[in-house]
Amino acid sequence: LTSVISLDRVSLKAKVVDAPEILAVIGKVPHLSEFLNSLYNCQYKSFFAAFSGLTEQIKLDRYLQPHFRYYMREVRTVVYSQFLE
């Protein structure tokens, strides 16, 4: 989740999307696979559908919950800037 806002698109593909350690566990968190793959593949409709489902998981996480508003704002900034490029 945190690498989405910190890495550029090329680094995201190399370090997260294709990483075997990520692929092994990405199915355990609901909506996370669709969130990551639709962001990389520029499928914004499915991205925002997965993003809305993933927000409930972020709210339940005790480490990410205090930073929820910041994370939401930064992810939207990344997505909109990618869309405009």
Coordinates of N, CA and C in Angstrom, one line a residue:
L1 N 0.8 -1.2 0.0 CA 0.0 0.0 0.0 C 0.9 1.3 0.0
T2 N 1.9 1.3 0.8 CA 2.7 2.5 0.9 C 3.5 2.7 -0.3
S3 N 3.9 1.7 -1.0 CA 4.7 1.9 -2.2 C 4.0 2.5 -3.4
V4 N 2.7 2.5 -3.4 CA 1.9 3.1 -4.4 C 2.1 4.6 -4.4
I5 N 2.2 5.2 -3.2 CA 2.4 6.7 -3.2 C 3.9 7.1 -3.2
S6 N 4.8 6.1 -3.0 CA 6.2 6.5 -2.9 C 7.0 6.2 -4.2
L7 N 6.6 5.2 -5.0 CA 7.3 4.8 -6.2 C 6.7 5.3 -7.4
D8 N 7.6 5.5 -8.4 CA 7.1 5.9 -9.8 C 6.6 4.6 -10.4
R9 N 6.0 4.7 -11.6 CA 5.3 3.6 -12.2 C 6.3 2.5 -12.6
V10 N 7.4 2.8 -13.1 CA 8.4 1.8 -13.5 C 8.9 1.1 -12.3
S11 N 9.3 1.8 -11.3 CA 9.7 1.1 -10.0 C 8.6 0.3 -9.4
L12 N 7.4 0.7 -9.5 CA 6.3 0.0 -8.9 C 6.1 -1.4 -9.6
K13 N 6.3 -1.4 -10.9 CA 6.2 -2.6 -11.7 C 7.3 -3.6 -11.3
A14 N 8.6 -3.0 -11.2 CA 9.7 -3.9 -10.9 C 9.7 -4.4 -9.5
K15 N 9.4 -3.5 -8.5 CA 9.5 -3.9 -7.1 C 8.3 -4.5 -6.5
V16 N 7.1 -4.2 -7.0 CA 5.9 -4.6 -6.4 C 5.0 -5.5 -7.2
V17 N 4.7 -5.1 -8.4 CA 3.7 -5.8 -9.2 C 4.3 -7.2 -9.6
D18 N 5.6 -7.3 -10.0 CA 6.2 -8.5 -10.4 C 7.0 -9.2 -9.3
A19 N 7.0 -8.7 -8.1 CA 7.8 -9.3 -7.0 C 7.1 -10.6 -6.6
P20 N 7.9 -11.7 -6.5 CA 7.3 -13.0 -6.1 C 6.8 -13.0 -4.6
E21 N 7.5 -12.3 -3.8 CA 7.0 -12.3 -2.4 C 5.7 -11.5 -2.2
I22 N 5.4 -10.5 -3.1 CA 4.1 -9.8 -3.1 C 3.1 -10.7 -3.7
L23 N 3.4 -11.3 -4.8 CA 2.4 -12.2 -5.5 C 1.9 -13.4 -4.6
A24 N 2.8 -13.8 -3.7 CA 2.4 -14.9 -2.8 C 1.4 -14.5 -1.8
V25 N 1.3 -13.3 -1.4 CA 0.4 -12.9 -0.3 C -0.6 -11.9 -0.7
I26 N -0.6 -11.4 -1.9 CA -1.5 -10.3 -2.3 C -3.0 -10.7 -2.3
G27 N -3.3 -12.0 -2.4 CA -4.7 -12.5 -2.4 C -5.3 -12.5 -1.0
K28 N -4.5 -12.4 0.0 CA -5.0 -12.5 1.4 C -5.7 -11.2 1.8
V29 N -5.5 -10.1 1.1 CA -6.1 -8.8 1.5 C -7.2 -8.6 0.4
P30 N -8.5 -8.5 0.7 CA -9.5 -8.2 -0.3 C -9.3 -6.9 -1.0
H31 N -9.5 -7.0 -2.3 CA -9.4 -5.8 -3.2 C -8.0 -5.3 -3.5
L32 N -7.0 -5.9 -2.9 CA -5.6 -5.4 -3.0 C -5.0 -5.7 -4.4
S33 N -5.3 -6.9 -4.9 CA -4.7 -7.3 -6.2 C -5.4 -6.4 -7.3
E34 N -6.7 -6.3 -7.3 CA -7.3 -5.4 -8.3 C -6.9 -4.0 -8.1
F35 N -6.7 -3.5 -6.9 CA -6.2 -2.1 -6.7 C -4.8 -1.9 -7.3
L36 N -3.9 -2.8 -7.1 CA -2.6 -2.6 -7.6 C -2.5 -2.8 -9.1
N37 N -3.1 -3.9 -9.6 CA -3.0 -4.2 -11.1 C -3.8 -3.2 -11.9
S38 N -4.9 -2.7 -11.5 CA -5.7 -1.7 -12.2 C -5.0 -0.4 -12.2
L39 N -4.3 0.0 -11.2 CA -3.5 1.2 -11.1 C -2.4 1.1 -12.2
Y40 N -1.7 0.0 -12.2 CA -0.6 -0.1 -13.1 C -1.1 -0.2 -14.6
N41 N -2.2 -0.9 -14.8 CA -2.8 -1.0 -16.2 C -3.6 0.1 -16.6
C42 N -3.7 1.2 -15.8 CA -4.5 2.4 -16.1 C -6.0 2.1 -16.3
Q43 N -6.5 1.2 -15.6 CA -8.0 0.9 -15.6 C -8.6 1.6 -14.4
Y44 N -9.0 2.9 -14.6 CA -9.3 3.7 -13.5 C -10.7 3.4 -12.9
K45 N -11.6 2.9 -13.7 CA -12.9 2.5 -13.2 C -12.8 1.4 -12.2
S46 N -12.1 0.4 -12.6 CA -11.9 -0.8 -11.7 C -11.0 -0.4 -10.5
F47 N -10.1 0.5 -10.7 CA -9.2 1.0 -9.6 C -10.0 1.7 -8.5
F48 N -10.9 2.6 -8.9 CA -11.7 3.3 -7.9 C -12.7 2.3 -7.2
A49 N -13.2 1.3 -7.9 CA -14.0 0.3 -7.3 C -13.3 -0.5 -6.2
A50 N -12.0 -0.9 -6.6 CA -11.2 -1.6 -5.6 C -10.7 -0.7 -4.5
F51 N -10.5 0.6 -4.8 CA -10.0 1.5 -3.8 C -11.1 1.8 -2.7
S52 N -12.3 1.8 -3.2 CA -13.4 2.0 -2.2 C -13.5 0.8 -1.3
G53 N -13.3 -0.4 -1.8 CA -13.4 -1.6 -1.0 C -12.2 -1.7 -0.1
L54 N -11.0 -1.2 -0.5 CA -9.8 -1.3 0.3 C -9.8 -0.3 1.4
T55 N -10.6 0.8 1.3 CA -10.6 1.8 2.3 C -11.1 1.2 3.6
E56 N -12.0 0.3 3.5 CA -12.5 -0.4 4.8 C -11.4 -1.2 5.5
Q57 N -10.6 -1.8 4.7 CA -9.5 -2.6 5.3 C -8.5 -1.6 5.9
I58 N -8.2 -0.5 5.3 CA -7.3 0.5 5.9 C -7.8 1.1 7.2
K59 N -9.1 1.3 7.3 CA -9.8 1.8 8.5 C -9.6 0.8 9.6
L60 N -9.6 -0.5 9.3 CA -9.5 -1.5 10.4 C -8.1 -1.7 10.8
D61 N -7.1 -1.3 10.1 CA -5.7 -1.5 10.4 C -5.3 -0.5 11.5
R62 N -4.7 -1.0 12.5 CA -4.4 -0.1 13.6 C -3.2 0.8 13.3
Y63 N -2.3 0.4 12.4 CA -1.2 1.2 12.0 C -1.5 2.2 10.9
L64 N -2.3 1.9 10.0 CA -2.7 2.8 8.9 C -3.8 3.7 9.2
Q65 N -4.7 3.3 10.1 CA -5.9 4.1 10.4 C -5.6 5.6 10.8
P66 N -4.6 5.9 11.6 CA -4.3 7.3 12.0 C -3.9 8.1 10.7
H67 N -3.4 7.5 9.7 CA -2.9 8.2 8.5 C -3.9 8.0 7.3
F68 N -5.1 7.7 7.6 CA -6.1 7.3 6.6 C -6.3 8.5 5.6
R69 N -6.6 9.7 6.2 CA -6.9 10.8 5.3 C -5.7 11.2 4.4
Y70 N -4.5 11.2 5.0 CA -3.3 11.5 4.2 C -3.1 10.5 3.1
Y71 N -3.3 9.2 3.4 CA -3.1 8.2 2.4 C -4.1 8.3 1.3
M72 N -5.3 8.6 1.6 CA -6.4 8.7 0.6 C -6.0 9.9 -0.3
R73 N -5.6 11.0 0.2 CA -5.3 12.2 -0.6 C -4.1 11.9 -1.5
E74 N -3.1 11.2 -1.0 CA -1.9 11.0 -1.8 C -2.2 10.0 -2.9
V75 N -3.0 9.0 -2.6 CA -3.3 8.0 -3.7 C -4.1 8.7 -4.8
R76 N -5.0 9.5 -4.4 CA -5.8 10.2 -5.5 C -4.9 11.1 -6.3
T77 N -3.9 11.7 -5.6 CA -3.0 12.6 -6.3 C -2.2 11.8 -7.3
V78 N -1.7 10.6 -6.9 CA -0.9 9.8 -7.8 C -1.8 9.3 -9.0
V79 N -3.0 8.9 -8.7 CA -3.8 8.4 -9.8 C -4.2 9.5 -10.8
Y80 N -4.6 10.7 -10.3 CA -5.0 11.8 -11.2 C -3.8 12.3 -12.0
S81 N -2.7 12.3 -11.4 CA -1.5 12.8 -12.2 C -1.1 11.8 -13.3
Q82 N -1.3 10.5 -12.9 CA -1.0 9.4 -13.9 C -2.1 9.5 -15.1
F83 N -3.3 9.8 -14.7 CA -4.4 9.9 -15.7 C -4.1 11.1 -16.6
L84 N -3.7 12.2 -16.1 CA -3.4 13.4 -16.9 C -2.2 13.3 -17.8
E85 N -1.2 12.4 -17.4 CA -0.1 12.2 -18.2 C -0.4 11.4 -19.4

